[in-house]
């Protein structure tokens, strides 16, 4: 059998998920692939790196790139995050421009769309958070208003949170499918190493438990990830990096209470993800202004 016959009928859609911070891009990625590989939080700038998610339904393979929220960077880390958005939209079949229910586009969204237009990328408008709309008619009115501002090639109203509109979104994506062998084996979920997802799950708990700017100045790296030979248990040591001595105190908390809470919440998610019991140890280390230090940013894998 020739390669052409073997792959006959296979199709792939390669899509980047872009938009402002906090609009629900990572929640949408997780929903589309049916697994939690990207962390989410109510805070803007949760995602720091491009995250690839893959799902294969029969002959069709969908490859998504979740991206950091597009914003005006204030640190070197921010510059890398915005660059990763720009890198992600090169060579894709279409972009999913995610926003929330409203009738205008703000400056940063307009800038992002202008860049996609210059690149000639087809853009699907994804109005997320449909569950917050008082009526479907209102959502349709918003869609109409936004479509008057930009030549979107399609539009859908979805809720990444409750799954509304996923079939319609898939139908829009299908219009951009290209014929050819799948890009990844059909059981691929992501290309992100387990260790990195584990570090992200810990960072998610920092974002959910700490206030103001503090969690934005935190990073997590897994220093040890070792499966026991004698029983189903994985030992994980992770380091939490923060920017100030006072932040270290807040992360640890009174008598270690905060670190314990973060650790036990993270452990539960990590055990779910790895499907194995985990012995998690966390350390906190101070590295002043690391978000502006290229060497640290590089070591943490944010480049
Ligand atoms: N009500 C509602 N909330 C949602 C929906 N989708 C996401 N959210 C919430 O919106 C917040 C931001 O979600 P994320 O998926 O982290 O947003 P993001 O666009 O990836 O954010 P960044 O990574 O910071 O760019 C979280 O609190 C989500 O639970 C939705 O469909 N409805
Ligand atoms: Mg995100």
PDB file of C-alpha atoms and ligand atoms in Angstrom, residues 17-30 38-49 51 66-71 81 98 101 127-132 158-164 166 203-204 207-208 216, ligand 1:
ATOM      1  CA  UNK A  17      -5.993  30.391  20.180  1.00  0.00           C
ATOM      2  CA  UNK A  18      -5.345  34.100  20.641  1.00  0.00           C
ATOM      3  CA  UNK A  19      -6.848  37.069  22.443  1.00  0.00           C
ATOM      4  CA  UNK A  20      -6.467  39.364  25.421  1.00  0.00           C
ATOM      5  CA  UNK A  21      -5.552  37.937  28.828  1.00  0.00           C
ATOM      6  CA  UNK A  22      -8.317  36.286  30.841  1.00  0.00           C
ATOM      7  CA  UNK A  23     -10.840  35.764  28.027  1.00  0.00           C
ATOM      8  CA  UNK A  24     -10.790  31.978  28.505  1.00  0.00           C
ATOM      9  CA  UNK A  25      -8.286  30.735  25.906  1.00  0.00           C
ATOM     10  CA  UNK A  26      -6.745  28.033  28.092  1.00  0.00           C
ATOM     11  CA  UNK A  27     -10.156  26.913  29.368  1.00  0.00           C
ATOM     12  CA  UNK A  28     -11.181  26.568  25.716  1.00  0.00           C
ATOM     13  CA  UNK A  29      -8.060  24.545  24.868  1.00  0.00           C
ATOM     14  CA  UNK A  30      -8.735  22.136  27.740  1.00  0.00           C
ATOM     15  CA  UNK A  38      -3.194  24.275  30.453  1.00  0.00           C
ATOM     16  CA  UNK A  39      -3.650  26.004  33.789  1.00  0.00           C
ATOM     17  CA  UNK A  40      -6.409  28.599  34.166  1.00  0.00           C
ATOM     18  CA  UNK A  41      -7.177  31.303  36.712  1.00  0.00           C
ATOM     19  CA  UNK A  42      -9.290  34.431  37.085  1.00  0.00           C
ATOM     20  CA  UNK A  43      -6.071  36.467  36.889  1.00  0.00           C
ATOM     21  CA  UNK A  44      -4.801  37.964  33.645  1.00  0.00           C
ATOM     22  CA  UNK A  45      -1.520  36.615  32.222  1.00  0.00           C
ATOM     23  CA  UNK A  46      -1.883  33.130  33.607  1.00  0.00           C
ATOM     24  CA  UNK A  47      -0.398  31.451  30.533  1.00  0.00           C
ATOM     25  CA  UNK A  48       3.267  32.281  29.919  1.00  0.00           C
ATOM     26  CA  UNK A  49       4.181  29.903  27.113  1.00  0.00           C
ATOM     27  CA  UNK A  51       0.881  25.263  24.838  1.00  0.00           C
ATOM     28  CA  UNK A  66      -2.915  28.117  23.310  1.00  0.00           C
ATOM     29  CA  UNK A  67      -1.038  31.379  23.686  1.00  0.00           C
ATOM     30  CA  UNK A  68      -0.366  33.934  26.431  1.00  0.00           C
ATOM     31  CA  UNK A  69      -2.817  36.819  26.529  1.00  0.00           C
ATOM     32  CA  UNK A  70      -1.803  39.575  24.091  1.00  0.00           C
ATOM     33  CA  UNK A  71      -0.818  42.673  26.125  1.00  0.00           C
ATOM     34  CA  UNK A  81       5.082  36.072  26.201  1.00  0.00           C
ATOM     35  CA  UNK A  98     -11.303  34.668  21.693  1.00  0.00           C
ATOM     36  CA  UNK A 101     -19.571  39.216  25.136  1.00  0.00           C
ATOM     37  CA  UNK A 127     -17.280  34.892  21.715  1.00  0.00           C
ATOM     38  CA  UNK A 128     -16.643  33.002  24.942  1.00  0.00           C
ATOM     39  CA  UNK A 129     -18.468  33.144  28.299  1.00  0.00           C
ATOM     40  CA  UNK A 130     -21.884  32.696  26.655  1.00  0.00           C
ATOM     41  CA  UNK A 131     -23.131  31.528  30.062  1.00  0.00           C
ATOM     42  CA  UNK A 132     -22.875  35.138  31.267  1.00  0.00           C
ATOM     43  CA  UNK A 158     -19.395  29.439  23.112  1.00  0.00           C
ATOM     44  CA  UNK A 159     -18.915  28.756  26.769  1.00  0.00           C
ATOM     45  CA  UNK A 160     -15.621  26.996  27.416  1.00  0.00           C
ATOM     46  CA  UNK A 161     -16.825  26.576  30.976  1.00  0.00           C
ATOM     47  CA  UNK A 162     -19.998  24.576  30.265  1.00  0.00           C
ATOM     48  CA  UNK A 163     -19.205  23.309  26.752  1.00  0.00           C
ATOM     49  CA  UNK A 164     -21.876  25.269  24.866  1.00  0.00           C
ATOM     50  CA  UNK A 166     -18.255  23.303  20.839  1.00  0.00           C
ATOM     51  CA  UNK A 203       1.884  27.734  39.752  1.00  0.00           C
ATOM     52  CA  UNK A 204      -1.887  27.590  39.274  1.00  0.00           C
ATOM     53  CA  UNK A 207      -2.287  32.185  41.343  1.00  0.00           C
ATOM     54  CA  UNK A 208      -5.425  30.997  43.089  1.00  0.00           C
ATOM     55  CA  UNK A 216       2.843  37.166  38.833  1.00  0.00           C
TER      56      UNK A 216
HETATM   57  N1  LIG B   1     -18.247  32.361  33.079  1.00  0.00           N
HETATM   58  C1  LIG B   1     -17.270  31.862  32.328  1.00  0.00           C
HETATM   59  N2  LIG B   1     -16.002  31.949  32.752  1.00  0.00           N
HETATM   60  C2  LIG B   1     -15.044  31.413  31.954  1.00  0.00           C
HETATM   61  C3  LIG B   1     -15.329  30.794  30.719  1.00  0.00           C
HETATM   62  N3  LIG B   1     -14.159  30.394  30.178  1.00  0.00           N
HETATM   63  C4  LIG B   1     -13.201  30.740  31.046  1.00  0.00           C
HETATM   64  N4  LIG B   1     -13.721  31.347  32.116  1.00  0.00           N
HETATM   65  C5  LIG B   1     -13.017  31.869  33.298  1.00  0.00           C
HETATM   66  O1  LIG B   1     -12.232  32.980  32.896  1.00  0.00           O
HETATM   67  C6  LIG B   1     -11.027  33.025  33.675  1.00  0.00           C
HETATM   68  C7  LIG B   1      -9.837  33.076  32.735  1.00  0.00           C
HETATM   69  O2  LIG B   1      -9.755  31.830  32.059  1.00  0.00           O
HETATM   70  P1  LIG B   1      -8.406  31.363  31.349  1.00  0.00           P
HETATM   71  O3  LIG B   1      -8.739  30.181  30.523  1.00  0.00           O
HETATM   72  O4  LIG B   1      -7.304  31.248  32.333  1.00  0.00           O
HETATM   73  O5  LIG B   1      -8.151  32.645  30.416  1.00  0.00           O
HETATM   74  P2  LIG B   1      -6.940  32.910  29.400  1.00  0.00           P
HETATM   75  O6  LIG B   1      -7.502  33.664  28.262  1.00  0.00           O
HETATM   76  O7  LIG B   1      -6.228  31.658  29.092  1.00  0.00           O
HETATM   77  O8  LIG B   1      -6.035  33.876  30.276  1.00  0.00           O
HETATM   78  P3  LIG B   1      -4.457  34.201  30.098  1.00  0.00           P
HETATM   79  O9  LIG B   1      -3.719  32.904  30.144  1.00  0.00           O
HETATM   80  O10 LIG B   1      -4.175  35.054  31.271  1.00  0.00           O
HETATM   81  O11 LIG B   1      -4.294  34.930  28.807  1.00  0.00           O
HETATM   82  C8  LIG B   1     -11.048  31.795  34.561  1.00  0.00           C
HETATM   83  O12 LIG B   1     -11.541  32.169  35.831  1.00  0.00           O
HETATM   84  C9  LIG B   1     -12.026  30.865  33.870  1.00  0.00           C
HETATM   85  O13 LIG B   1     -12.702  29.971  34.750  1.00  0.00           O
HETATM   86  C10 LIG B   1     -16.695  30.702  30.322  1.00  0.00           C
HETATM   87  O14 LIG B   1     -17.054  30.172  29.285  1.00  0.00           O
HETATM   88  N5  LIG B   1     -17.615  31.266  31.172  1.00  0.00           N
END
